[in-house]
Structure formats: C-alpha cells, structure tokens
Coordinates of C-alpha atoms in Angstrom, one line a residue:
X1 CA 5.0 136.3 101.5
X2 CA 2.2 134.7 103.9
X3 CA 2.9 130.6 104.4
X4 CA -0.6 128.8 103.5
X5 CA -2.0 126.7 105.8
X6 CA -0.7 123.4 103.9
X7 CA 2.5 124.3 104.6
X8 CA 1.7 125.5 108.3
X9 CA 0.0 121.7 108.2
X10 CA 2.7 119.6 106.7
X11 CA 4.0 116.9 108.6
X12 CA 8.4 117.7 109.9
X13 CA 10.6 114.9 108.9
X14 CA 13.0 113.9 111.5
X15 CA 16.1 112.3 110.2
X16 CA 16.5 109.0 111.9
X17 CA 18.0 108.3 115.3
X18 CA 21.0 106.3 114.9
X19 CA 20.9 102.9 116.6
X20 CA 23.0 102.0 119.7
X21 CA 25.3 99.5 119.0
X22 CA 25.4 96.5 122.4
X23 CA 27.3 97.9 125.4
X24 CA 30.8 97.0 126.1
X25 CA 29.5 93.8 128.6
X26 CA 27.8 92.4 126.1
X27 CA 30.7 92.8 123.8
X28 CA 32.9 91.2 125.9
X29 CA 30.6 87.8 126.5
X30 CA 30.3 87.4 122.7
X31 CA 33.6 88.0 121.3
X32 CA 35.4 87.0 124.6
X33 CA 38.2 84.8 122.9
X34 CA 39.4 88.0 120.6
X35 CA 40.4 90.0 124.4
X36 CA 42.0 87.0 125.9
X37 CA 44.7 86.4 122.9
X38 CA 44.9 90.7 124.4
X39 CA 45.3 89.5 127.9
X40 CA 49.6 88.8 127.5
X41 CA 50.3 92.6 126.0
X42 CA 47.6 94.0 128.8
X43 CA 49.2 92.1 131.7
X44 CA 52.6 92.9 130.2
X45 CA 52.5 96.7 129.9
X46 CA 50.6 96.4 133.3
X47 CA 54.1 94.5 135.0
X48 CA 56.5 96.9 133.3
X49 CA 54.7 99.9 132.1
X50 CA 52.0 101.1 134.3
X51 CA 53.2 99.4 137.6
X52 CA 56.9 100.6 137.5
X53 CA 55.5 104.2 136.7
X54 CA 52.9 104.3 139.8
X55 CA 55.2 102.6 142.3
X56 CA 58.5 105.5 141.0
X57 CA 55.1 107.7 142.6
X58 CA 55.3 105.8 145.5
X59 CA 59.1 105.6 146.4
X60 CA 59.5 109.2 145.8
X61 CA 58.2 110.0 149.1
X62 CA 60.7 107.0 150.7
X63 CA 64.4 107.0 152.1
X64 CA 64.8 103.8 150.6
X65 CA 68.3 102.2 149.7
X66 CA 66.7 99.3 147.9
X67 CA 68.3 96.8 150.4
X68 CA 65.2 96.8 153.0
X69 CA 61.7 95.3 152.2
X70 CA 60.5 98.9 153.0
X71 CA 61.5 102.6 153.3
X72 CA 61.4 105.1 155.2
X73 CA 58.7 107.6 154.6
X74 CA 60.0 111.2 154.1
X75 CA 57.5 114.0 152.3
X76 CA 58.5 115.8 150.0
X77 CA 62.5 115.8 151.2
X78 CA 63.4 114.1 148.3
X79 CA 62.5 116.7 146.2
X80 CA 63.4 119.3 148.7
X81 CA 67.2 117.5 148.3
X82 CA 66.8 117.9 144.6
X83 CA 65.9 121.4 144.4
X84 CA 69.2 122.2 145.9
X85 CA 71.6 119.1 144.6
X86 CA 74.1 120.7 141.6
X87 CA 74.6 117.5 139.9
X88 CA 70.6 117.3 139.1
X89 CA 70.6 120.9 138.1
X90 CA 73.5 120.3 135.5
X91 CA 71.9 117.2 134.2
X92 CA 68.9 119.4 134.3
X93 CA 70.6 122.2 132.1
X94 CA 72.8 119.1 130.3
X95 CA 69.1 118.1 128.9
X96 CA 68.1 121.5 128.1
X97 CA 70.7 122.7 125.9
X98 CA 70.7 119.2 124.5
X99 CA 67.4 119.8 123.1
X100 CA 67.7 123.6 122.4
X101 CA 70.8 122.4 119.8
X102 CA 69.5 118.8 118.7
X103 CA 65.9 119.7 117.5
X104 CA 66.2 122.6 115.5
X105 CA 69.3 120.8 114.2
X106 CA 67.2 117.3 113.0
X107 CA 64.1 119.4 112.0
X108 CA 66.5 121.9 109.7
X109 CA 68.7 119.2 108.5
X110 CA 65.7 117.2 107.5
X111 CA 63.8 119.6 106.0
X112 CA 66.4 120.8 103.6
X113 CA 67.4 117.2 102.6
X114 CA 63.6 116.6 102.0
X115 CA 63.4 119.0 99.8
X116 CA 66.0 117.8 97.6
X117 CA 65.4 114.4 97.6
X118 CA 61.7 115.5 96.7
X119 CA 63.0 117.3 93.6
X120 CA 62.0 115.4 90.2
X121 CA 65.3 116.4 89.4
X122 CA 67.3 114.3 91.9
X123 CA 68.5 110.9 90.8
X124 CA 69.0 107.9 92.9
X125 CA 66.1 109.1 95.4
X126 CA 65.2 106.2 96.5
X127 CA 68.7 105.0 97.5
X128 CA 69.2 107.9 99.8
X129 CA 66.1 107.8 101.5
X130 CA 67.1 104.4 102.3
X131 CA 70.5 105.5 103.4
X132 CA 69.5 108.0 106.0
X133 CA 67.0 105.8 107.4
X134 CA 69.3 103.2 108.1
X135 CA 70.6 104.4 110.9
X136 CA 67.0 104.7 112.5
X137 CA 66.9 101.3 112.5
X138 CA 70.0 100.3 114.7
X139 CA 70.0 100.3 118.7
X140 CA 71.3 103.2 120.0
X141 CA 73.3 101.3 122.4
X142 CA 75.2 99.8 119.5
X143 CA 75.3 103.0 117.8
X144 CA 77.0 104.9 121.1
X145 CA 79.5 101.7 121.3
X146 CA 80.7 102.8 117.5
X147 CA 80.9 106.2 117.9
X148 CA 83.2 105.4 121.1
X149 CA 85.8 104.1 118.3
X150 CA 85.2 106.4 115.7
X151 CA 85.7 109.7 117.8
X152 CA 88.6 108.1 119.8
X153 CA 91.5 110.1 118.9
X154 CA 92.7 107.6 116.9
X155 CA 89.9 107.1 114.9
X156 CA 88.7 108.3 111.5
X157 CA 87.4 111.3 112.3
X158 CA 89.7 112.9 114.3
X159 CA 92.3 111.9 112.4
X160 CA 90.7 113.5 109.0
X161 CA 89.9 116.8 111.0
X162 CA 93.4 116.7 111.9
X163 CA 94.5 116.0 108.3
X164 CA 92.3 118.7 106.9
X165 CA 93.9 121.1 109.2
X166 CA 90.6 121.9 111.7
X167 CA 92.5 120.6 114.6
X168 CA 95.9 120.8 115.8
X169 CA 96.1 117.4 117.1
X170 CA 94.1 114.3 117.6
X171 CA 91.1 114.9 120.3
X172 CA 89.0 112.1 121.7
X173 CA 85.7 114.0 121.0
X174 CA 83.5 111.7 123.4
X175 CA 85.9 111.8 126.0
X176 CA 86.7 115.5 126.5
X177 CA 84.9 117.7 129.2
X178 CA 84.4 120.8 126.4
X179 CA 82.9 118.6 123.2
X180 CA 81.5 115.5 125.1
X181 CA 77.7 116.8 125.4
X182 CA 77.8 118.1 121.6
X183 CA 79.8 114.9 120.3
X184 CA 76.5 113.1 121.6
X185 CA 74.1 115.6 119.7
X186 CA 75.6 115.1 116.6
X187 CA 75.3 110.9 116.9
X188 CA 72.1 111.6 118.4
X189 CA 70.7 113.9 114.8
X190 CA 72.6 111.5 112.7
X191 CA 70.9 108.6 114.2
X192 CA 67.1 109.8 114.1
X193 CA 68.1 111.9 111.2
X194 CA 65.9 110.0 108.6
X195 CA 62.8 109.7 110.5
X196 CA 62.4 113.3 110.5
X197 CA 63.2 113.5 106.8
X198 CA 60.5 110.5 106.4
X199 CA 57.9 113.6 108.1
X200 CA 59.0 116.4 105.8
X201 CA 58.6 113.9 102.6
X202 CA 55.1 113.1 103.6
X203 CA 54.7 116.7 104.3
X204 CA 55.9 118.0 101.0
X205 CA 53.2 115.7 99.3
X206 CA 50.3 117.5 100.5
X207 CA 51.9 120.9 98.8
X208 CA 49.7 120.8 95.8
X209 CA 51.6 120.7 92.6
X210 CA 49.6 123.7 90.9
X211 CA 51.0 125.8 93.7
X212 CA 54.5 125.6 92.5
X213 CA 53.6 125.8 88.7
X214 CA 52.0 128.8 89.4
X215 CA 54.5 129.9 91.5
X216 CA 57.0 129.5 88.2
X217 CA 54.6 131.2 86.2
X218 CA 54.4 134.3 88.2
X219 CA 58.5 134.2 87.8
X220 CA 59.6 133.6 91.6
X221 CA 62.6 131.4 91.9
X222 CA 63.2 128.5 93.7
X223 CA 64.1 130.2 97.1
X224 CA 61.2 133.0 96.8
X225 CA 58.5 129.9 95.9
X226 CA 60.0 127.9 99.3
X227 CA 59.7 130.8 100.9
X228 CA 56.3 132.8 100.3
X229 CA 54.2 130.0 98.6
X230 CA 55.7 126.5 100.5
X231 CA 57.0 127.2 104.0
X232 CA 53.2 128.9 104.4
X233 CA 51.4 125.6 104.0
X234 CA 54.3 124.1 105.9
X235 CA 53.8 125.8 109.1
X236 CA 51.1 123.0 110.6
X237 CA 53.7 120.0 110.1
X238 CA 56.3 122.2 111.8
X239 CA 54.6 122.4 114.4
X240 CA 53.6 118.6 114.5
X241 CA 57.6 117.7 114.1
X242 CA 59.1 119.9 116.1
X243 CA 56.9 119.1 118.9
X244 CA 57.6 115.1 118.4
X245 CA 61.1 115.7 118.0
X246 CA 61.4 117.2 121.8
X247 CA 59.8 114.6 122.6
X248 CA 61.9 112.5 121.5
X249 CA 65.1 114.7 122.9
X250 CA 64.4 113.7 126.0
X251 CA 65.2 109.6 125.7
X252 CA 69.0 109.6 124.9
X253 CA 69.7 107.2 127.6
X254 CA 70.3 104.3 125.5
X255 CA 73.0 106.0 123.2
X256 CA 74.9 108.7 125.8
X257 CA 74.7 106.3 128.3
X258 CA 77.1 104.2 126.1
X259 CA 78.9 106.7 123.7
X260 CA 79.9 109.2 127.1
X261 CA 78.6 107.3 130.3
X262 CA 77.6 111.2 131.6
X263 CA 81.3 112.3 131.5
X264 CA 83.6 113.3 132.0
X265 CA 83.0 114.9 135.2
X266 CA 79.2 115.3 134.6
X267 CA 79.8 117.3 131.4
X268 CA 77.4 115.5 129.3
X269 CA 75.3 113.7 132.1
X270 CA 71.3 114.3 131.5
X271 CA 68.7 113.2 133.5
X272 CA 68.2 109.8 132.7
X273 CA 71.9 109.0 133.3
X274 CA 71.5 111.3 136.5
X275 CA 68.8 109.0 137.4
X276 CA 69.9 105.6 136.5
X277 CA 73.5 106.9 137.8
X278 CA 71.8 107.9 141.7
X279 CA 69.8 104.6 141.7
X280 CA 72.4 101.6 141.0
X281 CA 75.5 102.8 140.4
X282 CA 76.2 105.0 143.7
X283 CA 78.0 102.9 146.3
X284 CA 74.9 103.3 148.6
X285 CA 72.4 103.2 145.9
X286 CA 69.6 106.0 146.6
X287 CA 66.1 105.0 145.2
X288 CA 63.6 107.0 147.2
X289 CA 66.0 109.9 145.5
X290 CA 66.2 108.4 142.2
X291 CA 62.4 108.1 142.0
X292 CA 61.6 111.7 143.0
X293 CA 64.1 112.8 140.3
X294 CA 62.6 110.2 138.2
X295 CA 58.7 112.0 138.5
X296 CA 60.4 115.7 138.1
X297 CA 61.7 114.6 134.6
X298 CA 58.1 112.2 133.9
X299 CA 55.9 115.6 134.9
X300 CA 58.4 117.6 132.5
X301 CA 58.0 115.2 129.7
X302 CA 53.9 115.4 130.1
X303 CA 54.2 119.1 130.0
X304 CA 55.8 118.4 126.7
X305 CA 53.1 115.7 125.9
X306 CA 50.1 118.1 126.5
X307 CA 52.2 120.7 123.9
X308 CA 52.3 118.3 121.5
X309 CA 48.7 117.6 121.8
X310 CA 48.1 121.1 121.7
X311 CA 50.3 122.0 119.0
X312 CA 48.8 118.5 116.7
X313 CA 45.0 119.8 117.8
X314 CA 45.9 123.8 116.3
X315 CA 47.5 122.6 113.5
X316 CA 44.8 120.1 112.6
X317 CA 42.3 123.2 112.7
X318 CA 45.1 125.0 110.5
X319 CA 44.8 122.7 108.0
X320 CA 41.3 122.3 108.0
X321 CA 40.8 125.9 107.5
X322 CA 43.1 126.2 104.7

C-alpha cells in the first residue's frame, strides 16, 4: 500500500511536555514554616542517629579508653585485634546460628498459624490475632526480665517439663551454658511471633479466591492446593519476610542482654552484647575496640540491607509478571 501525500503532509502531534514543578529553594522560601516544625526530628536523628554512627567510624581507628579527650590513632589494629580475638568470633558464630534457627523458626511458625487463622472455618479469629500480637507490643527488656523467672528452675516451665516427664529435674534454662543461646531464640520468636503472622495474613489476601475454588474443583486437597497452587504465588512475600526477619535477627540486644546478660561463660553472648560488654563494662573500658567491632557488625547488617533491597526489588518484578 503506497502512503498519499496527505498523509506524508499531516501535521505529528506531540503529547505535551509536562510542566516543571518550582525547585526545592523556592519551595523552601514559601512553605518555610512546614520544615521548621521538621527541624527537632532532623536535629534529633542528626545528635543520636547519624552522628553516633559517623564518629563509631572515626574511633575505630583510635586506642581510646574513653577517659582522655582524645585517642590514640592506630590503623587498622583494631580490626587486626578482632580478626584474631575468640570471644568476637563466638559472638560472631553466637549471632549466626541465632539467626540460622530464629528465622526460619518465626517465618514457619507464622506461616502455618496464618493460614489457619485465615480459614473461614476458624472461630474466634480475631481474638487470636490479637493474642499473638501482644507480645510485639511489650519492650523486650521487660520481656527478657520475665523470662528470667519463668525459666528459673523454679518456675512454671521447668517445673511442668519436669512434671510431664521431659526432664529429670528442674533446669534453669537461661542460666545453663548448653540451652542459654536457644532459651533466648524461643523468647525472641515468641516475642516477634505476631508481626510475622500480621505479613503472611496480608500475604494470603492477595491469593485470589477463584484459585482455591478451582483448586477444589479439580479435586486437590487442602495440602496438594497449599502446595502446587498457594505456596507458588507465595514465593515473592517469602522472600520479602525472610529477608526482614534477618534483619531483624540481628537486634536482640534489648531482650538477651536482660534474659542471659551473654552467659554463662559467653555461651549466648552476640555481638551487640560483645560490643556493649568491650565498651563499658570491661574494667578498662575499650572504645577504639568497641567501635571497630561496632562497624564489622554495621557493614554486616548493610550486606543484609542491600539483600533485602535486592530480594523486595526481584520479588516486586515477580509479582508484576505474574
């Protein structure tokens, strides 16, 4: 077909140009009054967010006790020191297999109670979503402190374990060398337990509700439909959790800090008590050292970060496509 020459003549349309909105200093000299009720949270996280992190930067590189207005620069031999102390590397390995248990523990737990409490057929839903969530809301200082008395061998639960005939005889869980580190993983999935299961829930709502009626149709059962038709369209928010949750692995201070102090003899020290520990409770307090510890764990923690970001950006593009 040959194109006439009106059409070789016709005037292109051009869609029009969007228009640039004013630049950011102009911005700021109208609407000036809306940043300064911003200026206490901006100079706040700038005193105890952004400056603590870059001077931690700073001191790593010092022999400083904390006593004199300045330290000693030193390199890199505060991280050389590290490389070859045992107590970091066991806090190291202490942080490790504490997230190697806790996360697939909290993203398995609340996954399965998710779908449950998402099942038409489960009564009282709402009351248990409230119950595990409960916990999410208490400090985890004040969570640790309970769990001190509760796995005392005196308390409840050693005494029912002991009663049921799992034990021999009473053990104080948080206090013993062999259970300490794993007394503090189950507090620490019991406590973040329902935020988790909050994830899944709002997962499972996307799952469109013609996929599991015609699922039932084509006669799978309830673990074939999970499997081959839900856990499929699943996989992105997997990712997304898992991913937050070792994040979040990583900030246990608060609650082993009070529930096992690091003990006994290091057994369930991680690196934030290894940290805090080096800097103010050594009889010579250490913060050059405790700083360069301090930016190993930060850098490991980013690594994680940039996963997650990675992981969130994939599935995003997993969804999209499906």
């Amino acid at each position: 077909m040959t194109t006439t020459t009106h059409e070789r003549e016709r005037p292109r349309i051009e869609a029009p140009r969007a228009e640039r909105g004013p630049g950011w200093a102009r911005r700021l000299r109208k609407d000036w009054w809306i940043y300064l009720f911003l200026l206490p949270t901006i100079l706040g996280y700038g005193a105890y967010t952004v400056y603590p992190l870059l001077a931690s930067w700073w001191f790593a590189f010092l022999d400083w006790p904390g006593f004199a207005d300045v330290g000693t620069f030193v390199g890199f031999e505060n991280f050389a020191r590290l490389l070859e102390d045992d107590l970091f590397w066991n806090a190291f390995w202490n942080s490790i297999v504490f997230l190697v248990i806790a996360v697939p523990l909290r993203v398995g737990l609340a996954l399965g109670l998710a779908i449950v409490l998402n099942s038409k057929k489960t009564p009282f839903k709402g009351f248990f979503r409230t119950l595990f969530f409960l916990p999410v809301v208490t400090t985890g200082a004040i969570v640790g402190v309970v769990f001190t008395l509760l796995l005392d061998a005196s308390g409840p639960i050693s005494v029912s374990m002991v009663w049921a005939g799992l034990i021999d005889s009473p053990a104080n869980f948080a206090a013993d060398a062999g259970t300490s580190l794993y007394a503090g993983i189950a507090v620490w999935v019991w406590k973040w337990l329902g935020i988790t299961l909050i994830y899944w829930l709002a997962a499972l709502q996307t799952v469109p509700q013609g996929v599991h009626e015609a699922a039932m149709i084509d006669g799978a059962g309830a673990w074939a439909e999970f499997r081959h038709v839900t856990m499929p369209l699943l996989v992105p928010f997997l990712v997304i959790i898992t991913l937050i949750d070792t994040v979040a692995a990583f900030n246990v201070f608060d609650l082993m800090q009070t529930l096992t102090g690091g003990g006994p003899s290091f057994s369930s020290e991680v690196i934030e008590i290894f940290i805090f520990r080096t800097a103010f409770q050594a009889n010579v307090p250490q913060l050059g050292y405790a700083s360069a510890a301090a930016v190993l764990f930060g850098v490991l923690t980013v690594l994680f970060a940039i996963a997650q970001a990675l992981g969130m950006r994939w599935a995003r593009g997993r969804m999209g496509t499906s």
